[in-house]
mmCIF file of C-alpha atoms and ligand atoms in Angstrom:
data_model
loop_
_atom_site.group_PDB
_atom_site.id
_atom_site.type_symbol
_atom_site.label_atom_id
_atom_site.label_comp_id
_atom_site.label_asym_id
_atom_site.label_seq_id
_atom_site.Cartn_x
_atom_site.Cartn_y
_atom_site.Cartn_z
ATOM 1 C CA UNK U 1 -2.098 1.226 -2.096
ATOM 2 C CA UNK U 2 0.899 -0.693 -2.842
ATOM 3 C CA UNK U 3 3.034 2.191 -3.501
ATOM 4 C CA UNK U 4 2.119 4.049 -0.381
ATOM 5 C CA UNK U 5 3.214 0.476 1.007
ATOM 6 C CA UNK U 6 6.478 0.543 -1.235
ATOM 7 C CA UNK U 7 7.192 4.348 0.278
ATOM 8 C CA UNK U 8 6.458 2.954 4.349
ATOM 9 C CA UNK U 9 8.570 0.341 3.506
ATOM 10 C CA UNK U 10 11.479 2.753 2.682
ATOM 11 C CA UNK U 11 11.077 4.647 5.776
ATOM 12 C CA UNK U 12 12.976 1.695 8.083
ATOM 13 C CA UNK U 13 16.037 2.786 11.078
ATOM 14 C CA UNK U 14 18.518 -0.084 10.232
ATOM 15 C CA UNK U 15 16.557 -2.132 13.382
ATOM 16 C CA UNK U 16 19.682 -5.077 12.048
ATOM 17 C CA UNK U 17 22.596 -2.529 13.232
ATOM 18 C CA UNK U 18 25.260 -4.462 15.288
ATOM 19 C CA UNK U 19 23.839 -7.480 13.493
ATOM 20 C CA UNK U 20 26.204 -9.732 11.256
ATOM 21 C CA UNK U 21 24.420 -12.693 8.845
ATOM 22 C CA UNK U 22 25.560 -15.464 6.236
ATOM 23 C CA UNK U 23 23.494 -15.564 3.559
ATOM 24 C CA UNK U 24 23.598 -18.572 1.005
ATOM 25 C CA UNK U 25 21.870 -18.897 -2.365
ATOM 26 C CA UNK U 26 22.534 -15.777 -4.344
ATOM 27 C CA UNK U 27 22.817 -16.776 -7.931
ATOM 28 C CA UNK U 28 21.695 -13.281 -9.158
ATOM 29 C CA UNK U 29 19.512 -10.156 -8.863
ATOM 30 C CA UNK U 30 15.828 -12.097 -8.857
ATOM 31 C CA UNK U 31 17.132 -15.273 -6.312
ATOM 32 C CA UNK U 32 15.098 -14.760 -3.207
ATOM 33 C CA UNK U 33 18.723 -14.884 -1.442
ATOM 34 C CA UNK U 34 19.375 -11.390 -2.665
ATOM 35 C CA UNK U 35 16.271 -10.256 -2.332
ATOM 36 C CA UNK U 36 16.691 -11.174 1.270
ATOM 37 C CA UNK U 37 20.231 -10.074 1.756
ATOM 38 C CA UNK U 38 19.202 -6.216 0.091
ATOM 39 C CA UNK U 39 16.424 -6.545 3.442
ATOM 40 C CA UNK U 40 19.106 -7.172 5.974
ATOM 41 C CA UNK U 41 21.913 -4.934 4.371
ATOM 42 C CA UNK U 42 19.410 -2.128 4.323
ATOM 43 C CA UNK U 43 18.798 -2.792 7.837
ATOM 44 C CA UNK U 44 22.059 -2.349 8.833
ATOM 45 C CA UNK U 45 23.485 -5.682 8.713
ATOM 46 C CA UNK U 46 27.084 -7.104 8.092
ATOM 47 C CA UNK U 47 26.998 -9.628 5.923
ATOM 48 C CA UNK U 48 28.833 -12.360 4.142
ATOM 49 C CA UNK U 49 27.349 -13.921 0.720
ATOM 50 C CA UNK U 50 28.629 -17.805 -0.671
ATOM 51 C CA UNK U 51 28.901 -18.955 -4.332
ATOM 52 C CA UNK U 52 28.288 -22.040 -5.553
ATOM 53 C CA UNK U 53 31.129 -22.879 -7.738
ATOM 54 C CA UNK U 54 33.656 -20.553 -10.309
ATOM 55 C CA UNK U 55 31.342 -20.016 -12.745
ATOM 56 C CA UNK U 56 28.834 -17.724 -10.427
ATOM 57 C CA UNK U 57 32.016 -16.184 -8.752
ATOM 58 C CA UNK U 58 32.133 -12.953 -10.278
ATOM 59 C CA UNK U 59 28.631 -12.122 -10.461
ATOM 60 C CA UNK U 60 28.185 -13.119 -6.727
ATOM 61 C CA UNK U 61 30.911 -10.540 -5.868
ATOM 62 C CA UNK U 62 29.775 -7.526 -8.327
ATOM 63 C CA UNK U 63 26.385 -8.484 -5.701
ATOM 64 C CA UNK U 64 28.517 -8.438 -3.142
ATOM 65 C CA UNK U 65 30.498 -5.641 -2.706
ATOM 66 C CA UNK U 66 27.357 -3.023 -3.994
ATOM 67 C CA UNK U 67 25.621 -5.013 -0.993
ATOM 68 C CA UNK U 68 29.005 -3.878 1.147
ATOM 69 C CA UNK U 69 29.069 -7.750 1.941
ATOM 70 C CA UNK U 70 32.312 -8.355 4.464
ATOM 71 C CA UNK U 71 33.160 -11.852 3.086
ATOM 72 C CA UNK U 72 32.231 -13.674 0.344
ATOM 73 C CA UNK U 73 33.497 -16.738 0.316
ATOM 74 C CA UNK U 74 32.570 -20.632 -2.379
ATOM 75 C CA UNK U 75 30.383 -23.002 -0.660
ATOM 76 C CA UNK U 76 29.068 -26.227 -1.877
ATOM 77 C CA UNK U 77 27.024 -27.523 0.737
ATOM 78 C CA UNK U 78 27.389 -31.290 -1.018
ATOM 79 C CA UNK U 79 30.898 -30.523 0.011
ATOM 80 C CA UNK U 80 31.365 -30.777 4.295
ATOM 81 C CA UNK U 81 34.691 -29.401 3.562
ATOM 82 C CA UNK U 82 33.345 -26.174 1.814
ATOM 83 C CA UNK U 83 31.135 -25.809 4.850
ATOM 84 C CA UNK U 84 34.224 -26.066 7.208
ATOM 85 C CA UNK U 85 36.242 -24.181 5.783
ATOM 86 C CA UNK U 86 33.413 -21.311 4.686
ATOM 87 C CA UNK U 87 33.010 -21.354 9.002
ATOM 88 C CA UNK U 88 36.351 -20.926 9.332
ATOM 89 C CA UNK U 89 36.346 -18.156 7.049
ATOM 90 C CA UNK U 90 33.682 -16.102 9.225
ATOM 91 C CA UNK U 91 35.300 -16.712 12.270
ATOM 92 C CA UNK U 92 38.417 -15.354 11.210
ATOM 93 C CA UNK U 93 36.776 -12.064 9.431
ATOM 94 C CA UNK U 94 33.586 -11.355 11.377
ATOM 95 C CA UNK U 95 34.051 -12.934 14.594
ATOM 96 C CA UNK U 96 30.498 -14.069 15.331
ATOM 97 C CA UNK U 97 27.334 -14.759 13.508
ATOM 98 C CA UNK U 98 23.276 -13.473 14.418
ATOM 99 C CA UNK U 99 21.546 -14.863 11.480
ATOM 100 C CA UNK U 100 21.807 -17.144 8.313
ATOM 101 C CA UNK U 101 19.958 -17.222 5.840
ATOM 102 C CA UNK U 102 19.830 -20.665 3.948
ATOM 103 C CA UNK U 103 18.376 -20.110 0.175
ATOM 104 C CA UNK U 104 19.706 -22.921 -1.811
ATOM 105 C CA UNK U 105 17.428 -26.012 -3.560
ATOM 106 C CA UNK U 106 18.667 -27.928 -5.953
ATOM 107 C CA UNK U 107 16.772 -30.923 -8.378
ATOM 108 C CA UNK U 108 17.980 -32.223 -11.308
ATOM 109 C CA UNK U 109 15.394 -30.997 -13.696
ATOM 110 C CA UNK U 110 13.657 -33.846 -15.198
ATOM 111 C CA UNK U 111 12.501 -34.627 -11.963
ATOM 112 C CA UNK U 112 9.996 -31.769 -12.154
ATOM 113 C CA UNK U 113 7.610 -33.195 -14.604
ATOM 114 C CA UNK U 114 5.483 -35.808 -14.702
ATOM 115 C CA UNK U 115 4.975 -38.791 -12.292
ATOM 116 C CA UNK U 116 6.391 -38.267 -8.535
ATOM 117 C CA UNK U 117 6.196 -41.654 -8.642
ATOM 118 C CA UNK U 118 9.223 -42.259 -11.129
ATOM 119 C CA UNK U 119 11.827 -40.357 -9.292
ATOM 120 C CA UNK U 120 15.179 -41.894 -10.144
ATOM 121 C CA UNK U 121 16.814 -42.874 -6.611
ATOM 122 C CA UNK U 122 20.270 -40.503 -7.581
ATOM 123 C CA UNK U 123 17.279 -37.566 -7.966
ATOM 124 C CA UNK U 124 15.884 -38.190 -4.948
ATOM 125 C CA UNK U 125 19.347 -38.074 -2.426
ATOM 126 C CA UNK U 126 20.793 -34.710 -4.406
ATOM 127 C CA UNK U 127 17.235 -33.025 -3.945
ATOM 128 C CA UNK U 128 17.106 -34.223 0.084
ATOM 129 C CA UNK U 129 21.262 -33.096 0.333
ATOM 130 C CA UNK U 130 20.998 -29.727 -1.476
ATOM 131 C CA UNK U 131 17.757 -28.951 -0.440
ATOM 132 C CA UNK U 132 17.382 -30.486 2.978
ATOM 133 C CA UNK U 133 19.855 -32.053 4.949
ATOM 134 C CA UNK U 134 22.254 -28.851 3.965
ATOM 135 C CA UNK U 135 20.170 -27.127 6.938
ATOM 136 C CA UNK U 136 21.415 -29.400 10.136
ATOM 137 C CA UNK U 137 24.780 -29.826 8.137
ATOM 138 C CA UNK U 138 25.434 -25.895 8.404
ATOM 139 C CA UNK U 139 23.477 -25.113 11.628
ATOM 140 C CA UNK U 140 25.620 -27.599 13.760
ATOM 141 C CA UNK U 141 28.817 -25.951 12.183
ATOM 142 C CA UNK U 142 27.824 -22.503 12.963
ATOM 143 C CA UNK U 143 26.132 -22.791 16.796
ATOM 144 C CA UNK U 144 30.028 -21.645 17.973
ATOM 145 C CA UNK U 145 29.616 -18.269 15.856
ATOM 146 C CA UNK U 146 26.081 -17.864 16.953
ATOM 147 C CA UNK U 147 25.649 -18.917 20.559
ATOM 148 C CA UNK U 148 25.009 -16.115 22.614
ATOM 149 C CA UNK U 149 23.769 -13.934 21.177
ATOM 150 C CA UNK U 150 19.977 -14.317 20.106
ATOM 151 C CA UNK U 151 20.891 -16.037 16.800
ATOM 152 C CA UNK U 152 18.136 -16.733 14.220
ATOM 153 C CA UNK U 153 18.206 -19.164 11.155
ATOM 154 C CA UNK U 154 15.725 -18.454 8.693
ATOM 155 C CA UNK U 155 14.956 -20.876 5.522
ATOM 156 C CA UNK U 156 13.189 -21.168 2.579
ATOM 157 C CA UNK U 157 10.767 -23.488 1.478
ATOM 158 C CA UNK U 158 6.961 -23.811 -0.946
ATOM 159 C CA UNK U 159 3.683 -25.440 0.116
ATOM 160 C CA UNK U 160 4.403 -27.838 -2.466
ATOM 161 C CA UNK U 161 5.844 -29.436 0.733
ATOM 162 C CA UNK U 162 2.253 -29.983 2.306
ATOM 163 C CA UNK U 163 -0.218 -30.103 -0.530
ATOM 164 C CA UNK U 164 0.619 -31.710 -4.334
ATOM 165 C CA UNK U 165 1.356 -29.222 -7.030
ATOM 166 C CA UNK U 166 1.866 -30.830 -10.253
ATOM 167 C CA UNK U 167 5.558 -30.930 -11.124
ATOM 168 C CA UNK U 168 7.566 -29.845 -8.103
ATOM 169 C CA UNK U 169 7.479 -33.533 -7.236
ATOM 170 C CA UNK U 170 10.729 -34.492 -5.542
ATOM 171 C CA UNK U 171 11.135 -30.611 -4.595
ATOM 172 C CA UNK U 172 8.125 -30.686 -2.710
ATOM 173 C CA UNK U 173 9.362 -34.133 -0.549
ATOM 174 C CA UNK U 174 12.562 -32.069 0.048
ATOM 175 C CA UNK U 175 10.589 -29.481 1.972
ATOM 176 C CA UNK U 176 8.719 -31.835 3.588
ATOM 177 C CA UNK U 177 11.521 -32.837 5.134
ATOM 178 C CA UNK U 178 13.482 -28.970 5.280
ATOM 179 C CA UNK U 179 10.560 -27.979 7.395
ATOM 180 C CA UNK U 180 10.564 -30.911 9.669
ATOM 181 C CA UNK U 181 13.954 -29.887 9.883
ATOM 182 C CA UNK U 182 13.619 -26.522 11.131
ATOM 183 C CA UNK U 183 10.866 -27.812 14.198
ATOM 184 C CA UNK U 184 13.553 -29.942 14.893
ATOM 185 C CA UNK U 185 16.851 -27.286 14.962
ATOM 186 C CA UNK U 186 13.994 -24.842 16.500
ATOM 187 C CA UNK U 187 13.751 -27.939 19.632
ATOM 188 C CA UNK U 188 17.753 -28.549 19.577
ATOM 189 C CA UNK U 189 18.955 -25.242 19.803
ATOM 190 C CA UNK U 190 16.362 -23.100 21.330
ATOM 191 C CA UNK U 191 18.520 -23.871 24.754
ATOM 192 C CA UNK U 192 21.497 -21.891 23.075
ATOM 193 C CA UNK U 193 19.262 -18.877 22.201
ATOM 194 C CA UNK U 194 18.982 -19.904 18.376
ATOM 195 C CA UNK U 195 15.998 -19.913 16.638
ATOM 196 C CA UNK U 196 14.825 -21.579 13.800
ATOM 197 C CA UNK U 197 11.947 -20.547 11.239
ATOM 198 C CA UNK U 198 10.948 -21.653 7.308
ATOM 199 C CA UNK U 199 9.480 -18.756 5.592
ATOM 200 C CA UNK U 200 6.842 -20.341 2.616
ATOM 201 C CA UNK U 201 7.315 -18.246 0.075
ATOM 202 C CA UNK U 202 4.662 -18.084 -2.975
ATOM 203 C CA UNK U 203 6.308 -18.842 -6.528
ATOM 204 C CA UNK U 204 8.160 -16.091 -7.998
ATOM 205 C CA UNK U 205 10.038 -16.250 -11.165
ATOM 206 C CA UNK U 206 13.887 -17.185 -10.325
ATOM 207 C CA UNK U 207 16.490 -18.879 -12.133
ATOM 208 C CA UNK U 208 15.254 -22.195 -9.962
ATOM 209 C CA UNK U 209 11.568 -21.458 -10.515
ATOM 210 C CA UNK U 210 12.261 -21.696 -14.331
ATOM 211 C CA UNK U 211 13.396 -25.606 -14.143
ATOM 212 C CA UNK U 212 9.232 -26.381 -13.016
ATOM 213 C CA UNK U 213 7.214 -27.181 -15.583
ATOM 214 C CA UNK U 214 4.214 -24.913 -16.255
ATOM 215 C CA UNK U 215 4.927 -22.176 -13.492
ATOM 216 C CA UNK U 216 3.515 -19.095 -15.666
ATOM 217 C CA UNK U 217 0.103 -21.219 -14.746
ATOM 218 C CA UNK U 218 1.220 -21.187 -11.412
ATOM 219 C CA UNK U 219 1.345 -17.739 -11.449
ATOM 220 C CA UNK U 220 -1.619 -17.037 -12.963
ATOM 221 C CA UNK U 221 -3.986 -19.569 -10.579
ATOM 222 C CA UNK U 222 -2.280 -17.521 -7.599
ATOM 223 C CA UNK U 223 -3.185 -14.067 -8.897
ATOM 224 C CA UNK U 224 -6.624 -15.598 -9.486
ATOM 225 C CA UNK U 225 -6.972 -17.178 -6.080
ATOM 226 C CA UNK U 226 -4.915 -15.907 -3.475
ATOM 227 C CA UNK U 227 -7.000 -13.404 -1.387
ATOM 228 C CA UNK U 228 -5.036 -10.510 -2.262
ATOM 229 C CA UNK U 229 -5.278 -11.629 -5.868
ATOM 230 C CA UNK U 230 -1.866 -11.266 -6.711
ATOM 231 C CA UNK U 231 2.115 -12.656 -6.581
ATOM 232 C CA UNK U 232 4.049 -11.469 -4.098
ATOM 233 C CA UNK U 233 7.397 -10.188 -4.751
ATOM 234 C CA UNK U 234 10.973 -11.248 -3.447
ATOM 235 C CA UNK U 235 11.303 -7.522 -1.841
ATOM 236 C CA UNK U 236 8.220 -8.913 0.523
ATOM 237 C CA UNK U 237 10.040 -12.198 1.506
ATOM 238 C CA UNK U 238 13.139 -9.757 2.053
ATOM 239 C CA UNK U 239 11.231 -7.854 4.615
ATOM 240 C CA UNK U 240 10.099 -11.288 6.404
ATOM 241 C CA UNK U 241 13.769 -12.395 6.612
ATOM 242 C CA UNK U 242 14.266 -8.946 8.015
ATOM 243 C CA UNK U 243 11.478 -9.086 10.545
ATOM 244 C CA UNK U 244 12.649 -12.762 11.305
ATOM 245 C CA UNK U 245 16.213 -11.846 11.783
ATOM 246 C CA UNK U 246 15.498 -9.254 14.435
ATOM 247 C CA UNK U 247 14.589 -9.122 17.985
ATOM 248 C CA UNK U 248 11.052 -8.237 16.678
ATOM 249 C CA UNK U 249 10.345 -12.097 16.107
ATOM 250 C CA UNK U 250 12.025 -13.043 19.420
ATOM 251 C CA UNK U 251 9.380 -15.501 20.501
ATOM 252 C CA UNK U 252 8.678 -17.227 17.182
ATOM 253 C CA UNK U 253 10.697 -20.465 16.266
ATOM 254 C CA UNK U 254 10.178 -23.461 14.602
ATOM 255 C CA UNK U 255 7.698 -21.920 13.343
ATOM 256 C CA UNK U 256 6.177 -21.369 8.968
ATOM 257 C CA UNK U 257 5.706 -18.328 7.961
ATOM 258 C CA UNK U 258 3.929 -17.975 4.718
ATOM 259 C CA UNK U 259 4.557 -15.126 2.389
ATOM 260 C CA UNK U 260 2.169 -16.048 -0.585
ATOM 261 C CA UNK U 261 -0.640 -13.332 -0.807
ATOM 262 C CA UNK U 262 -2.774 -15.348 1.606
ATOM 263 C CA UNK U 263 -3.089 -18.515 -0.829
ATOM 264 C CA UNK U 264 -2.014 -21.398 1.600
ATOM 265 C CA UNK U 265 -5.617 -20.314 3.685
ATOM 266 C CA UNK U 266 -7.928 -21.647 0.569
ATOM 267 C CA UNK U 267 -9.407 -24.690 0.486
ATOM 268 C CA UNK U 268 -10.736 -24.355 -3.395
HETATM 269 P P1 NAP P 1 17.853 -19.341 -7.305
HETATM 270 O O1 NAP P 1 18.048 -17.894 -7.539
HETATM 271 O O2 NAP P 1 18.160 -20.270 -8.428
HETATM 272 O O3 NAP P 1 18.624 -19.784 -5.987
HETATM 273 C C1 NAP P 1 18.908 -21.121 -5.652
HETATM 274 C C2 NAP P 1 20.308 -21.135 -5.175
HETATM 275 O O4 NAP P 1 20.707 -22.427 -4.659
HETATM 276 C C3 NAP P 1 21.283 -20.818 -6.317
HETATM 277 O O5 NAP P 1 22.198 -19.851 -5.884
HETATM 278 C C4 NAP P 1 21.924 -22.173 -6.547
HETATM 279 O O6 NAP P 1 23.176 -22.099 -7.186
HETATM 280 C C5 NAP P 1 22.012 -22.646 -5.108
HETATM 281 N N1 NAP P 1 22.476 -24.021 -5.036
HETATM 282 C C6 NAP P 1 22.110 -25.086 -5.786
HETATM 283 N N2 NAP P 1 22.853 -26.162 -5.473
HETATM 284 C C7 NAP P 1 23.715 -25.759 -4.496
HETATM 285 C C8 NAP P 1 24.756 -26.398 -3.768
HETATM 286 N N3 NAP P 1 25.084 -27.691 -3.965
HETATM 287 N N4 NAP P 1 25.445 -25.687 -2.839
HETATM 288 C C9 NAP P 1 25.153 -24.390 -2.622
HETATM 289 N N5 NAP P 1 24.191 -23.731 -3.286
HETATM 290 C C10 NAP P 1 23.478 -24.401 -4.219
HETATM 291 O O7 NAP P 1 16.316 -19.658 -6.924
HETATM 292 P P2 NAP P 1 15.363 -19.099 -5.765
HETATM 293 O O8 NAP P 1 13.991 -19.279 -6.313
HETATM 294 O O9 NAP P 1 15.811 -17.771 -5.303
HETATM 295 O O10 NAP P 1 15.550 -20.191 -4.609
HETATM 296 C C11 NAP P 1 15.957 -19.842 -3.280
HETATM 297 C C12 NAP P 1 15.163 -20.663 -2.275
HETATM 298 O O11 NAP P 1 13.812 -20.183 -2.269
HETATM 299 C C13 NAP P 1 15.108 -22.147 -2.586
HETATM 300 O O12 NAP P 1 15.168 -22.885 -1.374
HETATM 301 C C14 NAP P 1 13.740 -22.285 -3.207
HETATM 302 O O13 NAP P 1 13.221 -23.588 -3.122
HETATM 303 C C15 NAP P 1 12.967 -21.308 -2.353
HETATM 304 N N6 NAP P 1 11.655 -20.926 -2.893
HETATM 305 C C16 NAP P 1 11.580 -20.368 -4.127
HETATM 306 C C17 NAP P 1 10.322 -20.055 -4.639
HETATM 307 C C18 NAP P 1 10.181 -19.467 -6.029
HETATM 308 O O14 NAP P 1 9.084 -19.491 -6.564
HETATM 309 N N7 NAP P 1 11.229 -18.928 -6.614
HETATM 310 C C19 NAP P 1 9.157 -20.289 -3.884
HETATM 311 C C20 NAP P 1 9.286 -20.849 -2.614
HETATM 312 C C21 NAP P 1 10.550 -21.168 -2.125
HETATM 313 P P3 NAP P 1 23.178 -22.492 -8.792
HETATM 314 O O15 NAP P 1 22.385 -21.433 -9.481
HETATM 315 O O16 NAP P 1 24.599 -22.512 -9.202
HETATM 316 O O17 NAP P 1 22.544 -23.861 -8.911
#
């Protein structure tokens, strides 16, 4: 069954042609950012990919280039200037932007164990900046690239944000507030033809996923759980981002979509 899924899914008409898209959070072949930006590529769209800082630099391009990404530019988003300037960038090399694609968490990892209650106050501000406020802080840059032009802004975020799961802690605050976020972007710039959607993914096994404590038992309650008793995979949040780039979603913002097997539905 899944294959014959796998083999429909490979039978797609680039339905992103035309389309151009920034995609941020690539740190390597299993971040959901790549998995997203191999969806939109695939489809046909232009894109440009950020790294975080020198030491990702080169793998980020390798990514890059067999992704035929047009820029690829640094961008720390603790930075404003990085933002400016990464803005600035696009402008000058791909003139206008449809879609962006906003990837990136960030906690400092002993705040994902133990008590949510002794999160150190530095922990909580670099989780609610990296995680969080980075959304506005690159939307409201980018609404000159993207107005126009039925723009959609798609994020990432974990129903650790509405129910506890031991150990995401201060992560799951941050996307409390990264989806109240997006119902409020969806509000200010649905007037300007933007749109603005979270996609809840379900955990999958990422560079960032390895800093929680326990996850292989998060796996394993999923597959035993979920209503299609499995993970899902970071090809099926691709398609999503995909689905929620295109005109196909045009009346859906501010909206969560979850992408988690059906596991957010249970109630025990
Ligand atoms: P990942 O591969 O580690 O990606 C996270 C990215 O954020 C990395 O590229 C990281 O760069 C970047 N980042 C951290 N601090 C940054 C900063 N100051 N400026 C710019 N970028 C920064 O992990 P992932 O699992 O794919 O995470 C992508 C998104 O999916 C996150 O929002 C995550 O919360 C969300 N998500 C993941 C799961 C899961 O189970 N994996 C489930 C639901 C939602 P560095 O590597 O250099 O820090």
């Amino acid at each position: 069954m899944r294959d014959r899924c796998a083999e429909e899914h490979a039978l797609t008409n680039g339905f992103l042609q035309g389309k151009k898209g920034l995609i941020l959070g690539v740190a390597n072949k299993r971040s959901v950012a790549y998995a997203c930006a191999s969806a939109l590529a695939r489809e046909g769209m232009e894109l440009a990919l950020t790294y975080v800082n020198d030491r990702l630099e080169k793998s980020v391009r390798q990514l890059g280039e067999e992704l035929g990404a047009k820029t690829i530019a640094p961008c720390d988003v603790t930075q404003p200037e990085d933002i400016d300037k990464l803005v600035e960038l696009i402008g000058a090399e791909m003139g206008s932007l449809d879609c962006i694609v906003h990837a990136i968490a960030f906690a400092k990892r002993e705040e994902l164990t133990g008590n949510y209650m002794e999160v150190s106050r530095e922990g909580y501000q670099i989780a609610q900046e990296v995680s969080a406020y980075s959304l506005p802080a690159i939307a409201r840059r980018a609404i000159p690239l993207m107005e126009g032009q039925d723009g959609s802004i798609i994020t990432l975020t974990y129903i650790g944000s509405e129910r506890v799961i031991p150990n995401y802690n201060v992560m799951g605050v941050a996307k409390a507030s990264l989806e109240a976020s997006v119902r409020y972007l969806a509000h200010d710039l649905g007037p300007r033809g933007i749109r603005v959607n979270a996609i809840s993914s379900g955990p999958i096994r990422t560079l960032s996923a390895s800093g929680i404590d326990n996850f292989k038992s998060m796996l394993d309650h999923i597959a035993d759980r979920a209503p299609l008793k499995r993970n899902i995979t970071a090809e099926e949040v691709g398609d999503v981002c995909a689905f929620l780039a295109s005109s196909m979603s045009r009346g859906i913002t501010g909206s969560t979509i979850y992408v988690d097997a059906g596991y957010n539905i249970m109630g025990l």
